[in-house]
Amino acid sequence: MASAAIGRVALFSIHPQYAEAILAGTKSVEFRRTPLADDVTHVVVYATAPTKMVVGIFEVDGVEALSPSSAWRKYSDVGAIEKTAFNAYYAGAATAHVIKVRRVQRLASPLPLSEIDPTLRPPQSFQYLAADVIGSIAPERSLARGAAKLGRGIGRILRNGSEAAPVG
């Protein structure tokens, strides 16, 4: 199955244990307090300290806005987070934004942000990547080919320079 055309791309800062769970396929949703723009189709995964590297990419399979308690009831089994941590994260929040993950690509070698763009800094939560950094691809192109447009090096470091098997 061909992957979706690349629309807007978000760079997410994710704690390493959750980034690894996404890459391993045990976490198929990402919980956020802040809404994501409707036109985001792909997420670049930046694992925070101590990793401090881009470790993968995934396609967005939809976003749901729910109350935190509804999000927990519906997605706790695929969220790879303990209830205590989930509750602490959403303390005082009225809405949980649940980003559904599909077609995960693990980078063969973690990549510093500077290799994508020397001006990039780790976002507090997430940031949108500029169109001139990401570009667009045709819908029939693979995610790996689209990832090559992220900038210096990403296309070269995906496994075998081609599309890796999707996780999950």
mmCIF file of N, CA and C in Angstrom, residues 8-130:
data_model
loop_
_atom_site.group_PDB
_atom_site.id
_atom_site.type_symbol
_atom_site.label_atom_id
_atom_site.label_comp_id
_atom_site.label_asym_id
_atom_site.label_seq_id
_atom_site.Cartn_x
_atom_site.Cartn_y
_atom_site.Cartn_z
ATOM 1 N N ARG A 8 1.704 18.870 5.620
ATOM 2 C CA ARG A 8 2.539 19.532 6.617
ATOM 3 C C ARG A 8 3.160 18.464 7.519
ATOM 4 N N VAL A 9 4.354 18.734 7.966
ATOM 5 C CA VAL A 9 5.090 17.791 8.809
ATOM 6 C C VAL A 9 5.346 18.446 10.153
ATOM 7 N N ALA A 10 5.166 17.676 11.217
ATOM 8 C CA ALA A 10 5.448 18.165 12.567
ATOM 9 C C ALA A 10 6.670 17.439 13.109
ATOM 10 N N LEU A 11 7.473 18.164 13.830
ATOM 11 C CA LEU A 11 8.607 17.605 14.552
ATOM 12 C C LEU A 11 8.176 17.504 16.010
ATOM 13 N N PHE A 12 8.079 16.281 16.526
ATOM 14 C CA PHE A 12 7.640 16.048 17.896
ATOM 15 C C PHE A 12 8.832 15.740 18.783
ATOM 16 N N SER A 13 8.873 16.356 19.952
ATOM 17 C CA SER A 13 9.795 15.958 21.010
ATOM 18 C C SER A 13 9.068 14.910 21.846
ATOM 19 N N ILE A 14 9.682 13.725 21.951
ATOM 20 C CA ILE A 14 9.059 12.611 22.667
ATOM 21 C C ILE A 14 10.113 11.989 23.585
ATOM 22 N N HIS A 15 9.735 11.728 24.830
ATOM 23 C CA HIS A 15 10.653 11.069 25.760
ATOM 24 C C HIS A 15 11.112 9.748 25.137
ATOM 25 N N PRO A 16 12.374 9.396 25.342
ATOM 26 C CA PRO A 16 12.933 8.212 24.677
ATOM 27 C C PRO A 16 12.128 6.921 24.860
ATOM 28 N N GLN A 17 11.586 6.671 26.070
ATOM 29 C CA GLN A 17 10.851 5.418 26.265
ATOM 30 C C GLN A 17 9.592 5.382 25.413
ATOM 31 N N TYR A 18 8.948 6.534 25.202
ATOM 32 C CA TYR A 18 7.746 6.572 24.373
ATOM 33 C C TYR A 18 8.107 6.544 22.890
ATOM 34 N N ALA A 19 9.201 7.194 22.526
ATOM 35 C CA ALA A 19 9.675 7.142 21.139
ATOM 36 C C ALA A 19 9.993 5.697 20.760
ATOM 37 N N GLU A 20 10.677 4.991 21.651
ATOM 38 C CA GLU A 20 11.012 3.588 21.382
ATOM 39 C C GLU A 20 9.757 2.735 21.273
ATOM 40 N N ALA A 21 8.760 3.001 22.109
ATOM 41 C CA ALA A 21 7.509 2.240 22.044
ATOM 42 C C ALA A 21 6.802 2.469 20.706
ATOM 43 N N ILE A 22 6.841 3.699 20.195
ATOM 44 C CA ILE A 22 6.273 3.975 18.869
ATOM 45 C C ILE A 22 7.030 3.180 17.815
ATOM 46 N N LEU A 23 8.354 3.240 17.853
ATOM 47 C CA LEU A 23 9.178 2.546 16.861
ATOM 48 C C LEU A 23 9.017 1.034 16.940
ATOM 49 N N ALA A 24 8.780 0.518 18.140
ATOM 50 C CA ALA A 24 8.609 -0.923 18.341
ATOM 51 C C ALA A 24 7.197 -1.397 18.016
ATOM 52 N N GLY A 25 6.266 -0.460 17.833
ATOM 53 C CA GLY A 25 4.891 -0.824 17.508
ATOM 54 C C GLY A 25 4.011 -1.108 18.704
ATOM 55 N N THR A 26 4.505 -0.861 19.917
ATOM 56 C CA THR A 26 3.690 -1.091 21.112
ATOM 57 C C THR A 26 2.911 0.152 21.530
ATOM 58 N N LYS A 27 3.181 1.275 20.900
ATOM 59 C CA LYS A 27 2.469 2.530 21.152
ATOM 60 C C LYS A 27 1.937 3.008 19.805
ATOM 61 N N SER A 28 0.640 2.920 19.619
ATOM 62 C CA SER A 28 0.065 3.307 18.332
ATOM 63 C C SER A 28 -0.727 4.607 18.394
ATOM 64 N N VAL A 29 -0.625 5.299 19.513
ATOM 65 C CA VAL A 29 -1.184 6.644 19.635
ATOM 66 C C VAL A 29 -0.197 7.509 20.413
ATOM 67 N N GLU A 30 -0.208 8.787 20.110
ATOM 68 C CA GLU A 30 0.594 9.764 20.850
ATOM 69 C C GLU A 30 -0.376 10.740 21.489
ATOM 70 N N PHE A 31 -0.255 10.921 22.788
ATOM 71 C CA PHE A 31 -1.131 11.820 23.523
ATOM 72 C C PHE A 31 -0.514 13.209 23.583
ATOM 73 N N ARG A 32 -1.325 14.226 23.304
ATOM 74 C CA ARG A 32 -0.873 15.620 23.370
ATOM 75 C C ARG A 32 -1.937 16.487 24.012
ATOM 76 N N ARG A 33 -1.474 17.545 24.673
ATOM 77 C CA ARG A 33 -2.383 18.535 25.258
ATOM 78 C C ARG A 33 -2.756 19.604 24.231
ATOM 79 N N THR A 34 -1.904 19.788 23.245
ATOM 80 C CA THR A 34 -2.085 20.843 22.243
ATOM 81 C C THR A 34 -2.579 20.227 20.940
ATOM 82 N N PRO A 35 -3.557 20.849 20.295
ATOM 83 C CA PRO A 35 -4.050 20.287 19.028
ATOM 84 C C PRO A 35 -3.011 20.389 17.912
ATOM 85 N N LEU A 36 -3.117 19.492 16.980
ATOM 86 C CA LEU A 36 -2.259 19.438 15.811
ATOM 87 C C LEU A 36 -3.062 19.970 14.630
ATOM 88 N N ALA A 37 -2.447 20.715 13.737
ATOM 89 C CA ALA A 37 -3.143 21.231 12.557
ATOM 90 C C ALA A 37 -3.728 20.068 11.750
ATOM 91 N N ASP A 38 -4.880 20.304 11.149
ATOM 92 C CA ASP A 38 -5.582 19.266 10.390
ATOM 93 C C ASP A 38 -4.790 18.744 9.197
ATOM 94 N N ASP A 39 -3.883 19.554 8.666
ATOM 95 C CA ASP A 39 -3.169 19.151 7.448
ATOM 96 C C ASP A 39 -1.845 18.434 7.715
ATOM 97 N N VAL A 40 -1.558 18.092 8.967
ATOM 98 C CA VAL A 40 -0.332 17.353 9.281
ATOM 99 C C VAL A 40 -0.527 15.896 8.874
ATOM 100 N N THR A 41 0.371 15.407 8.040
ATOM 101 C CA THR A 41 0.299 14.022 7.570
ATOM 102 C C THR A 41 1.424 13.156 8.112
ATOM 103 N N HIS A 42 2.528 13.778 8.519
ATOM 104 C CA HIS A 42 3.691 13.020 8.971
ATOM 105 C C HIS A 42 4.312 13.687 10.196
ATOM 106 N N VAL A 43 4.908 12.863 11.036
ATOM 107 C CA VAL A 43 5.588 13.336 12.230
ATOM 108 C C VAL A 43 7.018 12.800 12.221
ATOM 109 N N VAL A 44 7.951 13.708 12.450
ATOM 110 C CA VAL A 44 9.349 13.349 12.650
ATOM 111 C C VAL A 44 9.528 13.217 14.156
ATOM 112 N N VAL A 45 10.058 12.080 14.596
ATOM 113 C CA VAL A 45 10.185 11.776 16.023
ATOM 114 C C VAL A 45 11.588 12.136 16.510
ATOM 115 N N TYR A 46 11.630 13.124 17.392
ATOM 116 C CA TYR A 46 12.871 13.524 18.055
ATOM 117 C C TYR A 46 12.819 12.982 19.478
ATOM 118 N N ALA A 47 13.728 12.072 19.815
ATOM 119 C CA ALA A 47 13.803 11.527 21.170
ATOM 120 C C ALA A 47 14.596 12.509 22.029
ATOM 121 N N THR A 48 13.989 12.935 23.123
ATOM 122 C CA THR A 48 14.602 13.925 24.004
ATOM 123 C C THR A 48 15.771 13.317 24.781
ATOM 124 N N ALA A 49 16.346 14.102 25.698
ATOM 125 C CA ALA A 49 17.506 13.669 26.491
ATOM 126 C C ALA A 49 17.200 12.353 27.195
ATOM 127 N N PRO A 50 18.133 11.468 27.262
ATOM 128 C CA PRO A 50 19.531 11.645 26.894
ATOM 129 C C PRO A 50 19.844 11.357 25.421
ATOM 130 N N THR A 51 18.863 10.880 24.641
ATOM 131 C CA THR A 51 19.112 10.512 23.243
ATOM 132 C C THR A 51 19.438 11.738 22.386
ATOM 133 N N LYS A 52 18.564 12.739 22.408
ATOM 134 C CA LYS A 52 18.726 13.998 21.684
ATOM 135 C C LYS A 52 18.988 13.798 20.194
ATOM 136 N N MET A 53 18.164 12.938 19.574
ATOM 137 C CA MET A 53 18.326 12.634 18.158
ATOM 138 C C MET A 53 16.969 12.355 17.517
ATOM 139 N N VAL A 54 16.902 12.559 16.191
ATOM 140 C CA VAL A 54 15.749 12.135 15.416
ATOM 141 C C VAL A 54 15.901 10.627 15.229
ATOM 142 N N VAL A 55 14.848 9.880 15.582
ATOM 143 C CA VAL A 55 14.940 8.421 15.557
ATOM 144 C C VAL A 55 13.961 7.756 14.597
ATOM 145 N N GLY A 56 12.979 8.513 14.088
ATOM 146 C CA GLY A 56 12.010 7.901 13.190
ATOM 147 C C GLY A 56 11.011 8.885 12.639
ATOM 148 N N ILE A 57 10.110 8.340 11.853
ATOM 149 C CA ILE A 57 9.056 9.105 11.190
ATOM 150 C C ILE A 57 7.804 8.229 11.213
ATOM 151 N N PHE A 58 6.642 8.858 11.351
ATOM 152 C CA PHE A 58 5.409 8.093 11.180
ATOM 153 C C PHE A 58 4.359 8.933 10.472
ATOM 154 N N GLU A 59 3.390 8.235 9.895
ATOM 155 C CA GLU A 59 2.247 8.891 9.277
ATOM 156 C C GLU A 59 1.166 9.096 10.333
ATOM 157 N N VAL A 60 0.428 10.165 10.190
ATOM 158 C CA VAL A 60 -0.698 10.447 11.066
ATOM 159 C C VAL A 60 -1.929 9.776 10.458
ATOM 160 N N ASP A 61 -2.562 8.926 11.244
ATOM 161 C CA ASP A 61 -3.736 8.180 10.792
ATOM 162 C C ASP A 61 -5.027 8.803 11.336
ATOM 163 N N GLY A 62 -4.952 10.037 11.763
ATOM 164 C CA GLY A 62 -6.105 10.733 12.301
ATOM 165 C C GLY A 62 -5.794 11.277 13.683
ATOM 166 N N VAL A 63 -6.610 12.217 14.094
ATOM 167 C CA VAL A 63 -6.466 12.841 15.404
ATOM 168 C C VAL A 63 -7.855 12.913 16.029
ATOM 169 N N GLU A 64 -7.941 12.564 17.301
ATOM 170 C CA GLU A 64 -9.197 12.646 18.029
ATOM 171 C C GLU A 64 -9.033 13.568 19.218
ATOM 172 N N ALA A 65 -10.001 14.425 19.440
ATOM 173 C CA ALA A 65 -10.033 15.281 20.626
ATOM 174 C C ALA A 65 -11.099 14.721 21.572
ATOM 175 N N LEU A 66 -10.660 14.327 22.757
ATOM 176 C CA LEU A 66 -11.547 13.717 23.745
ATOM 177 C C LEU A 66 -11.245 14.296 25.117
ATOM 178 N N SER A 67 -12.107 14.030 26.051
ATOM 179 C CA SER A 67 -11.755 14.355 27.429
ATOM 180 C C SER A 67 -10.627 13.408 27.824
ATOM 181 N N PRO A 68 -9.763 13.822 28.741
ATOM 182 C CA PRO A 68 -8.701 12.901 29.168
ATOM 183 C C PRO A 68 -9.237 11.549 29.656
ATOM 184 N N SER A 69 -10.341 11.545 30.400
ATOM 185 C CA SER A 69 -10.865 10.266 30.896
ATOM 186 C C SER A 69 -11.364 9.392 29.746
ATOM 187 N N SER A 70 -11.981 9.980 28.736
ATOM 188 C CA SER A 70 -12.421 9.209 27.565
ATOM 189 C C SER A 70 -11.232 8.700 26.766
ATOM 190 N N ALA A 71 -10.199 9.535 26.634
ATOM 191 C CA ALA A 71 -8.993 9.116 25.914
ATOM 192 C C ALA A 71 -8.354 7.921 26.615
ATOM 193 N N TRP A 72 -8.317 7.956 27.949
ATOM 194 C CA TRP A 72 -7.733 6.848 28.694
ATOM 195 C C TRP A 72 -8.546 5.580 28.481
ATOM 196 N N ARG A 73 -9.864 5.690 28.613
ATOM 197 C CA ARG A 73 -10.726 4.509 28.441
ATOM 198 C C ARG A 73 -10.554 3.905 27.047
ATOM 199 N N LYS A 74 -10.466 4.740 26.046
ATOM 200 C CA LYS A 74 -10.424 4.266 24.657
ATOM 201 C C LYS A 74 -9.035 3.803 24.214
ATOM 202 N N TYR A 75 -7.974 4.448 24.710
ATOM 203 C CA TYR A 75 -6.637 4.217 24.153
ATOM 204 C C TYR A 75 -5.570 3.761 25.147
ATOM 205 N N SER A 76 -5.927 3.500 26.388
ATOM 206 C CA SER A 76 -4.896 3.120 27.364
ATOM 207 C C SER A 76 -4.157 1.845 26.968
ATOM 208 N N ASP A 77 -4.833 0.951 26.291
ATOM 209 C CA ASP A 77 -4.196 -0.315 25.918
ATOM 210 C C ASP A 77 -3.187 -0.176 24.774
ATOM 211 N N VAL A 78 -3.186 0.939 24.054
ATOM 212 C CA VAL A 78 -2.242 1.145 22.944
ATOM 213 C C VAL A 78 -1.411 2.411 23.131
ATOM 214 N N GLY A 79 -1.497 3.027 24.316
ATOM 215 C CA GLY A 79 -0.800 4.279 24.573
ATOM 216 C C GLY A 79 0.565 4.142 25.215
ATOM 217 N N ALA A 80 0.899 2.970 25.718
ATOM 218 C CA ALA A 80 2.208 2.687 26.325
ATOM 219 C C ALA A 80 2.589 3.693 27.406
ATOM 220 N N ILE A 81 1.608 4.061 28.227
ATOM 221 C CA ILE A 81 1.851 4.980 29.336
ATOM 222 C C ILE A 81 1.050 4.482 30.537
ATOM 223 N N GLU A 82 1.619 4.638 31.697
ATOM 224 C CA GLU A 82 0.920 4.230 32.911
ATOM 225 C C GLU A 82 -0.103 5.298 33.296
ATOM 226 N N LYS A 83 -1.142 4.862 33.961
ATOM 227 C CA LYS A 83 -2.244 5.763 34.328
ATOM 228 C C LYS A 83 -1.773 6.950 35.167
ATOM 229 N N THR A 84 -0.857 6.725 36.085
ATOM 230 C CA THR A 84 -0.356 7.810 36.932
ATOM 231 C C THR A 84 0.323 8.894 36.086
ATOM 232 N N ALA A 85 1.160 8.488 35.160
ATOM 233 C CA ALA A 85 1.852 9.443 34.283
ATOM 234 C C ALA A 85 0.857 10.137 33.357
ATOM 235 N N PHE A 86 -0.109 9.390 32.841
ATOM 236 C CA PHE A 86 -1.146 9.957 31.975
ATOM 237 C C PHE A 86 -1.923 11.035 32.737
ATOM 238 N N ASN A 87 -2.365 10.709 33.941
ATOM 239 C CA ASN A 87 -3.133 11.665 34.754
ATOM 240 C C ASN A 87 -2.305 12.901 35.095
ATOM 241 N N ALA A 88 -1.039 12.714 35.404
ATOM 242 C CA ALA A 88 -0.176 13.862 35.711
ATOM 243 C C ALA A 88 -0.017 14.750 34.477
ATOM 244 N N TYR A 89 0.141 14.143 33.312
ATOM 245 C CA TYR A 89 0.297 14.907 32.069
ATOM 246 C C TYR A 89 -0.946 15.740 31.765
ATOM 247 N N TYR A 90 -2.118 15.164 31.973
ATOM 248 C CA TYR A 90 -3.362 15.860 31.644
ATOM 249 C C TYR A 90 -3.983 16.612 32.825
ATOM 250 N N ALA A 91 -3.295 16.728 33.947
ATOM 251 C CA ALA A 91 -3.837 17.442 35.107
ATOM 252 C C ALA A 91 -4.242 18.851 34.696
ATOM 253 N N GLY A 92 -5.481 19.194 34.914
ATOM 254 C CA GLY A 92 -5.997 20.516 34.602
ATOM 255 C C GLY A 92 -6.386 20.720 33.147
ATOM 256 N N ALA A 93 -6.189 19.735 32.297
ATOM 257 C CA ALA A 93 -6.529 19.866 30.870
ATOM 258 C C ALA A 93 -7.952 19.377 30.632
ATOM 259 N N ALA A 94 -8.670 20.082 29.770
ATOM 260 C CA ALA A 94 -10.023 19.680 29.420
ATOM 261 C C ALA A 94 -10.036 18.708 28.244
ATOM 262 N N THR A 95 -8.989 18.758 27.419
ATOM 263 C CA THR A 95 -8.985 17.972 26.186
ATOM 264 C C THR A 95 -7.684 17.206 26.021
ATOM 265 N N ALA A 96 -7.818 15.974 25.584
ATOM 266 C CA ALA A 96 -6.683 15.135 25.196
ATOM 267 C C ALA A 96 -6.739 14.994 23.680
ATOM 268 N N HIS A 97 -5.652 15.330 23.021
ATOM 269 C CA HIS A 97 -5.561 15.176 21.564
ATOM 270 C C HIS A 97 -4.793 13.880 21.321
ATOM 271 N N VAL A 98 -5.455 12.934 20.684
ATOM 272 C CA VAL A 98 -4.897 11.606 20.464
ATOM 273 C C VAL A 98 -4.510 11.488 18.992
ATOM 274 N N ILE A 99 -3.213 11.393 18.733
ATOM 275 C CA ILE A 99 -2.701 11.277 17.367
ATOM 276 C C ILE A 99 -2.488 9.799 17.087
ATOM 277 N N LYS A 100 -3.175 9.299 16.074
ATOM 278 C CA LYS A 100 -3.061 7.882 15.714
ATOM 279 C C LYS A 100 -1.857 7.696 14.794
ATOM 280 N N VAL A 101 -1.078 6.688 15.110
ATOM 281 C CA VAL A 101 0.195 6.417 14.446
ATOM 282 C C VAL A 101 0.030 5.267 13.453
ATOM 283 N N ARG A 102 0.598 5.434 12.262
ATOM 284 C CA ARG A 102 0.678 4.316 11.313
ATOM 285 C C ARG A 102 1.964 4.433 10.508
ATOM 286 N N ARG A 103 2.343 3.359 9.884
ATOM 287 C CA ARG A 103 3.498 3.278 8.978
ATOM 288 C C ARG A 103 4.746 3.936 9.566
ATOM 289 N N VAL A 104 5.192 3.363 10.649
ATOM 290 C CA VAL A 104 6.365 3.868 11.363
ATOM 291 C C VAL A 104 7.629 3.497 10.599
ATOM 292 N N GLN A 105 8.544 4.442 10.519
ATOM 293 C CA GLN A 105 9.853 4.209 9.919
ATOM 294 C C GLN A 105 10.913 4.513 10.981
ATOM 295 N N ARG A 106 11.687 3.511 11.342
ATOM 296 C CA ARG A 106 12.803 3.726 12.259
ATOM 297 C C ARG A 106 14.018 4.099 11.411
ATOM 298 N N LEU A 107 14.722 5.144 11.799
ATOM 299 C CA LEU A 107 15.943 5.487 11.097
ATOM 300 C C LEU A 107 17.010 4.456 11.434
ATOM 301 N N ALA A 108 17.781 4.061 10.451
ATOM 302 C CA ALA A 108 18.846 3.075 10.677
ATOM 303 C C ALA A 108 19.874 3.613 11.670
ATOM 304 N N SER A 109 20.110 4.923 11.616
ATOM 305 C CA SER A 109 21.013 5.589 12.555
ATOM 306 C C SER A 109 20.330 6.860 13.029
ATOM 307 N N PRO A 110 20.287 7.094 14.342
ATOM 308 C CA PRO A 110 19.715 8.353 14.831
ATOM 309 C C PRO A 110 20.418 9.542 14.181
ATOM 310 N N LEU A 111 19.665 10.623 14.037
ATOM 311 C CA LEU A 111 20.130 11.777 13.283
ATOM 312 C C LEU A 111 20.034 13.042 14.121
ATOM 313 N N PRO A 112 21.110 13.814 14.224
ATOM 314 C CA PRO A 112 20.993 15.096 14.936
ATOM 315 C C PRO A 112 20.112 16.066 14.154
ATOM 316 N N LEU A 113 19.394 16.914 14.862
ATOM 317 C CA LEU A 113 18.533 17.904 14.203
ATOM 318 C C LEU A 113 19.308 18.760 13.207
ATOM 319 N N SER A 114 20.554 19.031 13.492
ATOM 320 C CA SER A 114 21.360 19.887 12.625
ATOM 321 C C SER A 114 21.528 19.309 11.224
ATOM 322 N N GLU A 115 21.366 17.999 11.076
ATOM 323 C CA GLU A 115 21.475 17.409 9.741
ATOM 324 C C GLU A 115 20.213 17.621 8.914
ATOM 325 N N ILE A 116 19.105 17.899 9.569
ATOM 326 C CA ILE A 116 17.876 18.237 8.851
ATOM 327 C C ILE A 116 17.908 19.709 8.473
ATOM 328 N N ASP A 117 18.246 20.526 9.473
ATOM 329 C CA ASP A 117 18.334 21.971 9.284
ATOM 330 C C ASP A 117 19.209 22.501 10.417
ATOM 331 N N PRO A 118 20.299 23.190 10.080
ATOM 332 C CA PRO A 118 21.211 23.667 11.134
ATOM 333 C C PRO A 118 20.562 24.628 12.130
ATOM 334 N N THR A 119 19.420 25.212 11.774
ATOM 335 C CA THR A 119 18.765 26.161 12.678
ATOM 336 C C THR A 119 17.731 25.503 13.598
ATOM 337 N N LEU A 120 17.421 24.230 13.398
ATOM 338 C CA LEU A 120 16.412 23.561 14.223
ATOM 339 C C LEU A 120 16.891 23.376 15.648
ATOM 340 N N ARG A 121 15.989 23.602 16.578
ATOM 341 C CA ARG A 121 16.224 23.344 17.994
ATOM 342 C C ARG A 121 15.104 22.425 18.467
ATOM 343 N N PRO A 122 15.362 21.606 19.474
ATOM 344 C CA PRO A 122 14.298 20.723 19.957
ATOM 345 C C PRO A 122 13.091 21.537 20.423
ATOM 346 N N PRO A 123 11.922 21.212 19.909
ATOM 347 C CA PRO A 123 10.727 21.946 20.360
ATOM 348 C C PRO A 123 10.306 21.499 21.752
ATOM 349 N N GLN A 124 9.633 22.380 22.479
ATOM 350 C CA GLN A 124 9.105 22.033 23.792
ATOM 351 C C GLN A 124 8.133 20.859 23.667
ATOM 352 N N SER A 125 7.230 20.915 22.710
ATOM 353 C CA SER A 125 6.271 19.850 22.442
ATOM 354 C C SER A 125 6.401 19.414 20.985
ATOM 355 N N PHE A 126 6.036 20.334 20.077
ATOM 356 C CA PHE A 126 6.220 20.076 18.657
ATOM 357 C C PHE A 126 6.304 21.391 17.918
ATOM 358 N N GLN A 127 6.795 21.315 16.689
ATOM 359 C CA GLN A 127 6.804 22.472 15.801
ATOM 360 C C GLN A 127 6.593 21.961 14.390
ATOM 361 N N TYR A 128 6.108 22.848 13.543
ATOM 362 C CA TYR A 128 5.912 22.495 12.149
ATOM 363 C C TYR A 128 7.195 22.779 11.385
ATOM 364 N N LEU A 129 7.513 21.886 10.474
ATOM 365 C CA LEU A 129 8.687 22.095 9.642
ATOM 366 C C LEU A 129 8.288 22.932 8.434
ATOM 367 N N ALA A 130 9.160 23.813 8.025
ATOM 368 C CA ALA A 130 8.890 24.698 6.894
ATOM 369 C C ALA A 130 8.775 23.892 5.605
#
